[in-house]
Short mmCIF file of C-alpha atoms in Angstrom, two decimals:
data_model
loop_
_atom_site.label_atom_id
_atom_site.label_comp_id
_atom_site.label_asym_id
_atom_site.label_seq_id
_atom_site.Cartn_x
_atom_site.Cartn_y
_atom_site.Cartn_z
CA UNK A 977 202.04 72.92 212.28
CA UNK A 978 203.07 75.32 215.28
CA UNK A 979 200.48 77.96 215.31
CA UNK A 980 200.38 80.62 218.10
CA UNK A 981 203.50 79.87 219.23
CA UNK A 982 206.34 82.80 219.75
CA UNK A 983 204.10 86.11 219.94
CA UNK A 984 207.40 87.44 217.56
CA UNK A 985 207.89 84.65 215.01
CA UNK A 986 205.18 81.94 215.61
CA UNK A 987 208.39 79.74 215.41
CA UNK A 988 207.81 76.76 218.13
CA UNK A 989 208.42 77.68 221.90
CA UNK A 990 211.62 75.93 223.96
CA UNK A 991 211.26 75.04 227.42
CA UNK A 992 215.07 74.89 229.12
CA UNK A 993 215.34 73.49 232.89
CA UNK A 994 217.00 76.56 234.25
CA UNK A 995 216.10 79.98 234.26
CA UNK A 996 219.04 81.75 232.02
CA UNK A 997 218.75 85.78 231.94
CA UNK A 998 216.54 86.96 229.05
CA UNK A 999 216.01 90.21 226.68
CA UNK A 1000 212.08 90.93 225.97
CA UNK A 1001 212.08 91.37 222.20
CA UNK A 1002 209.03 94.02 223.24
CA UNK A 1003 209.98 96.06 225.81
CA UNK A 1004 213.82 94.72 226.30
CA UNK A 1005 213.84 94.43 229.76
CA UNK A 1006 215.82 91.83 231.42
CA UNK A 1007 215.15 88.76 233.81
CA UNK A 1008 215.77 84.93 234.12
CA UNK A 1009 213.12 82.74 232.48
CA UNK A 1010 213.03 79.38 231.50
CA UNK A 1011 211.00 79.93 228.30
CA UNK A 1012 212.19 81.27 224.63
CA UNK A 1013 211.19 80.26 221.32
CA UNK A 1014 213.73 78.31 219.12
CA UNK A 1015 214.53 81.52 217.51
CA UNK A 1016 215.72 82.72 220.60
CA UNK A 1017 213.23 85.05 221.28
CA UNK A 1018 211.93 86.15 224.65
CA UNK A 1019 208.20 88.15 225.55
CA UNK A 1020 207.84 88.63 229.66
CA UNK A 1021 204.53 88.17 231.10
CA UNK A 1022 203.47 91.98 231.13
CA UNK A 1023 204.20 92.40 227.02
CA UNK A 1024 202.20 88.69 226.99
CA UNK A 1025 199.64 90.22 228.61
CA UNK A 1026 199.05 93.50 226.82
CA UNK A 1027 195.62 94.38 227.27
CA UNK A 1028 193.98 92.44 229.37
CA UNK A 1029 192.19 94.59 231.75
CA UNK A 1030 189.60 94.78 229.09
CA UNK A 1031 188.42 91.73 231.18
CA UNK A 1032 186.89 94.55 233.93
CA UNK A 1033 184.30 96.02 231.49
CA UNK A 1034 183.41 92.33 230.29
CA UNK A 1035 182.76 91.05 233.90
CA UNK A 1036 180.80 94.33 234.93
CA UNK A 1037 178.80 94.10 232.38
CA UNK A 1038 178.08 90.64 232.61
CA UNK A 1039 174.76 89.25 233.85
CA UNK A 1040 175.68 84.97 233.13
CA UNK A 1041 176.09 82.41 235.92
CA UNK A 1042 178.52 80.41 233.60
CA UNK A 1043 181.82 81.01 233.96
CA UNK A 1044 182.75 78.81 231.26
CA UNK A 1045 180.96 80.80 228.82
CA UNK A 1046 182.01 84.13 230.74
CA UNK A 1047 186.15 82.37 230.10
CA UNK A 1048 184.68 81.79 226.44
CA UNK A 1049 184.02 85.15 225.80
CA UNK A 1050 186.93 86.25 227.29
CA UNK A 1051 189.21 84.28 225.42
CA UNK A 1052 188.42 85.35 222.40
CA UNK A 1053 189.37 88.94 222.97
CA UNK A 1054 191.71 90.36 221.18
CA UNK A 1055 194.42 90.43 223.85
CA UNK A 1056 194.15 86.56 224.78
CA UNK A 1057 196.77 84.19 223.32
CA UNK A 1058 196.45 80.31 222.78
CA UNK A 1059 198.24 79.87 225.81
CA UNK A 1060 200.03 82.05 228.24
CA UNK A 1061 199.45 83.50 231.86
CA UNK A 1062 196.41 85.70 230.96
CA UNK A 1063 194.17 82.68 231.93
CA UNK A 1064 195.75 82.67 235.37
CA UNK A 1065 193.70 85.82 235.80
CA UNK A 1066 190.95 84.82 233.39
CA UNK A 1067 189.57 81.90 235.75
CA UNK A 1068 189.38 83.51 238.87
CA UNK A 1069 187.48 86.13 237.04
CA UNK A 1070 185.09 84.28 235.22
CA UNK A 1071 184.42 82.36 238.34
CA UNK A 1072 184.28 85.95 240.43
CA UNK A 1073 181.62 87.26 237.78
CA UNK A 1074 179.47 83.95 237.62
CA UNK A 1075 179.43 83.37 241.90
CA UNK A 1076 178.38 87.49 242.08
CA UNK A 1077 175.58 86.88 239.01
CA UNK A 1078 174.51 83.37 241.06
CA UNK A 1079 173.65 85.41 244.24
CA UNK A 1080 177.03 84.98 246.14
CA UNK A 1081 178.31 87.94 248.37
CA UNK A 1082 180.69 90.06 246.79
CA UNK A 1083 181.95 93.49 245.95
CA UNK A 1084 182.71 92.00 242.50
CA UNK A 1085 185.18 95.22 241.12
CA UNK A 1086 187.11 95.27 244.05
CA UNK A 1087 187.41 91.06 243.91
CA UNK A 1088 188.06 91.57 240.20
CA UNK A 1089 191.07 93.92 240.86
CA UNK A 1090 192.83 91.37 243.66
CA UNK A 1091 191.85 88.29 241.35
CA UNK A 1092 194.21 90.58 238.49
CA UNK A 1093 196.74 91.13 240.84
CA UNK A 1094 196.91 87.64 242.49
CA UNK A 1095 197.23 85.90 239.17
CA UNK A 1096 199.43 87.85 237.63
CA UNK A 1097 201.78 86.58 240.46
CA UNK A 1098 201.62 83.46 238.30
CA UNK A 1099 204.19 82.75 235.85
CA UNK A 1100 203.62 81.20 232.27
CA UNK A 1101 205.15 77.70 232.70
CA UNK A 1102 203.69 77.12 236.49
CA UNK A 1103 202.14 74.01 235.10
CA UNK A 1104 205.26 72.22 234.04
CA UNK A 1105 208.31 73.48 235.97
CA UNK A 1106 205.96 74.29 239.72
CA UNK A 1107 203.80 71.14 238.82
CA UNK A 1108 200.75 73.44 239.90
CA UNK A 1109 199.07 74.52 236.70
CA UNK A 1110 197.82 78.34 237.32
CA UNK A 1111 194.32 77.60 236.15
CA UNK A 1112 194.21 75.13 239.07
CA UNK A 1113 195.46 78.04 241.16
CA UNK A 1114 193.16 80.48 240.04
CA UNK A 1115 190.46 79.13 241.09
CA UNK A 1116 191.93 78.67 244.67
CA UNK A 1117 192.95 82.05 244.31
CA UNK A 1118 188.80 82.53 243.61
CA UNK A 1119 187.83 80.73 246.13
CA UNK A 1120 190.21 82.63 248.82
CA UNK A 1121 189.07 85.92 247.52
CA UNK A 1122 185.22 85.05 248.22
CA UNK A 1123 185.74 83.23 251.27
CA UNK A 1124 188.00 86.01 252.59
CA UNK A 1125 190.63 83.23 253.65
CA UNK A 1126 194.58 84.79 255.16
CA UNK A 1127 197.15 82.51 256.57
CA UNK A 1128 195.39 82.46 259.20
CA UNK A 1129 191.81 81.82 258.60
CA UNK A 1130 190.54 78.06 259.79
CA UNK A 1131 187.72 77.34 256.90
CA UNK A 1132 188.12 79.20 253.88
CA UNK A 1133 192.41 78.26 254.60
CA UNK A 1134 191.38 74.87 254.01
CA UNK A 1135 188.46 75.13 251.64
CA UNK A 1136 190.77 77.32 249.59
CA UNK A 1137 193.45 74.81 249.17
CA UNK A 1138 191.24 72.30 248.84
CA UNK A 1139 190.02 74.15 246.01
CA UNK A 1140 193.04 74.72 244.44
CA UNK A 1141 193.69 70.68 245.11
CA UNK A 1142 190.25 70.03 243.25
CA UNK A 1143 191.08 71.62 240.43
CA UNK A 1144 194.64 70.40 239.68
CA UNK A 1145 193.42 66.83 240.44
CA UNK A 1146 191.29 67.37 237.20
CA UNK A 1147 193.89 68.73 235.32
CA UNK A 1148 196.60 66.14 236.26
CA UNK A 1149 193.99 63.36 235.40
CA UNK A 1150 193.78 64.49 231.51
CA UNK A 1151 197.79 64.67 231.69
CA UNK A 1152 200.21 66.79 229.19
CA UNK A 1153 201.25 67.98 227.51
CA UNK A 1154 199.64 72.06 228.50
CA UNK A 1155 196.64 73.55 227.10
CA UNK A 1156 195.56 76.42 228.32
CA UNK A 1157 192.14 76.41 226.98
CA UNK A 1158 191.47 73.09 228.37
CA UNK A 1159 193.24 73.01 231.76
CA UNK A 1160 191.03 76.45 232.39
CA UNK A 1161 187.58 74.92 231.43
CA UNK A 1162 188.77 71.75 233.32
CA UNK A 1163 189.42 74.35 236.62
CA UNK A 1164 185.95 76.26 235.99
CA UNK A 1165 184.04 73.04 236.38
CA UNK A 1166 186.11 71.84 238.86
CA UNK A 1167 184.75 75.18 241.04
CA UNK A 1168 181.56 74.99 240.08
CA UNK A 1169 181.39 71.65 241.73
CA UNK A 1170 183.12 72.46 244.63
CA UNK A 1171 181.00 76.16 245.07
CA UNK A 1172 177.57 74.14 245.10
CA UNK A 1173 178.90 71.60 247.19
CA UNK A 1174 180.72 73.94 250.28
CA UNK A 1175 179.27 77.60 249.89
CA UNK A 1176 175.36 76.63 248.27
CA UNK A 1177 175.98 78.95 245.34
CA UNK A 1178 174.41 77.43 242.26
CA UNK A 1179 176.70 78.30 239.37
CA UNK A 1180 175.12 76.97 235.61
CA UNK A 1181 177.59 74.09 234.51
CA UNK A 1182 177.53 73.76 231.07
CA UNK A 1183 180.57 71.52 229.51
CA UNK A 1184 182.48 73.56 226.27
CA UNK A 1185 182.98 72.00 223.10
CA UNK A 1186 186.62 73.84 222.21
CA UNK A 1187 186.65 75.67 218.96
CA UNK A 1188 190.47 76.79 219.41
CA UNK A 1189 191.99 72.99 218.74
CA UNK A 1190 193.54 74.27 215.41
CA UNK A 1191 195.87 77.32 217.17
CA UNK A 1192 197.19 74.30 219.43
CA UNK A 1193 199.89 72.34 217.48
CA UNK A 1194 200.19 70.23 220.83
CA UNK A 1195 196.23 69.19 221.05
CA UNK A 1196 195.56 66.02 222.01
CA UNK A 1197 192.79 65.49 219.69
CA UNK A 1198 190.13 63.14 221.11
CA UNK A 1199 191.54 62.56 224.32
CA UNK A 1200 190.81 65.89 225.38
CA UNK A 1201 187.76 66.05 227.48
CA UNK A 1202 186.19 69.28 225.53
CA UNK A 1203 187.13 67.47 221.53
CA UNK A 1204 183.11 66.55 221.28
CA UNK A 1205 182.75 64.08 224.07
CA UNK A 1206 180.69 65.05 226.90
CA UNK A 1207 182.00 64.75 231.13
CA UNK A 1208 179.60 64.18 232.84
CA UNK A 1209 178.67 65.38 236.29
CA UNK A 1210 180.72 63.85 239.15
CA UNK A 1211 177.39 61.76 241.04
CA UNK A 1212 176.21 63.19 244.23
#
């Protein structure tokens, strides 16, 4: 079964070890990529993701202090794909939206606009060929953007990478192969942890139960964390 697969076809996607240049079968333009479906077709990351500042008037109008069900409702917005680099924005936002509704400082449209344009820096793929998945660096991106962290800020430098560090030591545990749905959730908790424990912002940390398991031909049934079996919370 290979469902949500090639945005063109739906045939199975292909994952070479060199970039080779590449026709978008949307809007045709060219670049090098690594990724194509076995069809040979090609979408770049701004045709992948089509629509997705709809995520502002979500988050504005949000009042919830749970970014995983903040990502929830995101994801299942018309724009969001199974997998793909719309959830490299989609965590820092849902994380951005939850610390603002929690009580933490924060202009939240103007941090929603930089979270958009810092993950969108992001490439599908980070998680295999950088070996840093972009969930994981969302939520360092989050962190930064609260924090106000620049190369050359002491504390929120190093709580920001240590953020980012957090959350891809969660998402490395589980191991591959991808899932976007569950290396996100995996990131949000990660932050919520790390939030309550360095900047006293009390996030609500609930733990998803996935509903998206039959779009993902590559799910790794019950050894994903969010297949039915609680996590529980890291001890104090």
């Amino acid at each position: 079964m290979n469902i949500d697969e090639c945005l063109i076809c739906k045939a199975p996607l292909e994952y070479l070890v060199q970039d080779e240049v590449m026709e978008c079968a949307i809007c045709h333009k060219k670049e090098p990529s690594k990724t194509r479906c076995v069809n040979g077709h090609y979408v770049c990351n701004d045709c992948h993701t089509q629509g997705m500042d709809s995520i502002f008037g979500l988050c504005l109008a949000e009042t919830s202090t749970d970014p995983a069900a903040i990502l929830r409702r995101m994801m299942d917005l018309p724009f969001c794909h199974m997998h793909g680099p719309e959830h490299h924005v989609m965590v820092g936002a849902a994380l951005l939206t939850a610390y603002k509704n929690a009580g933490g400082q924060l202009d939240l449209e103007s941090a929603l606009r930089e979270m958009y344009s810092r993950g969108k820096a992001v490439p599908g793929g980070a998680c295999g060929f950088w070996g840093a998945c972009g969930a994981g660096i969302s939520a360092g991106q989050f962190l930064a953007i609260v924090t106000v962290s620049t190369p050359l800020a002491r504390e929120p430098w190093g709580l920001s990478n240590q953020m980012t560090a957090r959350a891809l030591d969660s998402i490395g545990k589980v191991g591959g192969p991808r899932c976007c749905k569950r290396d996100s959730w995996l990131a949000i908790l990660a932050a919520v942890d790390f939030v309550r424990e360095h900047l006293g912002v009390e996030m609500a940390r609930t733990v998803p139960v996935c509903s998206y398991s039959g779009r993902n031909s590559q799910c790794l049934g019950k050894r994903c964390p969010f297949s039915g079996r609680p996590i529980q919370p890291p001890v104090q």
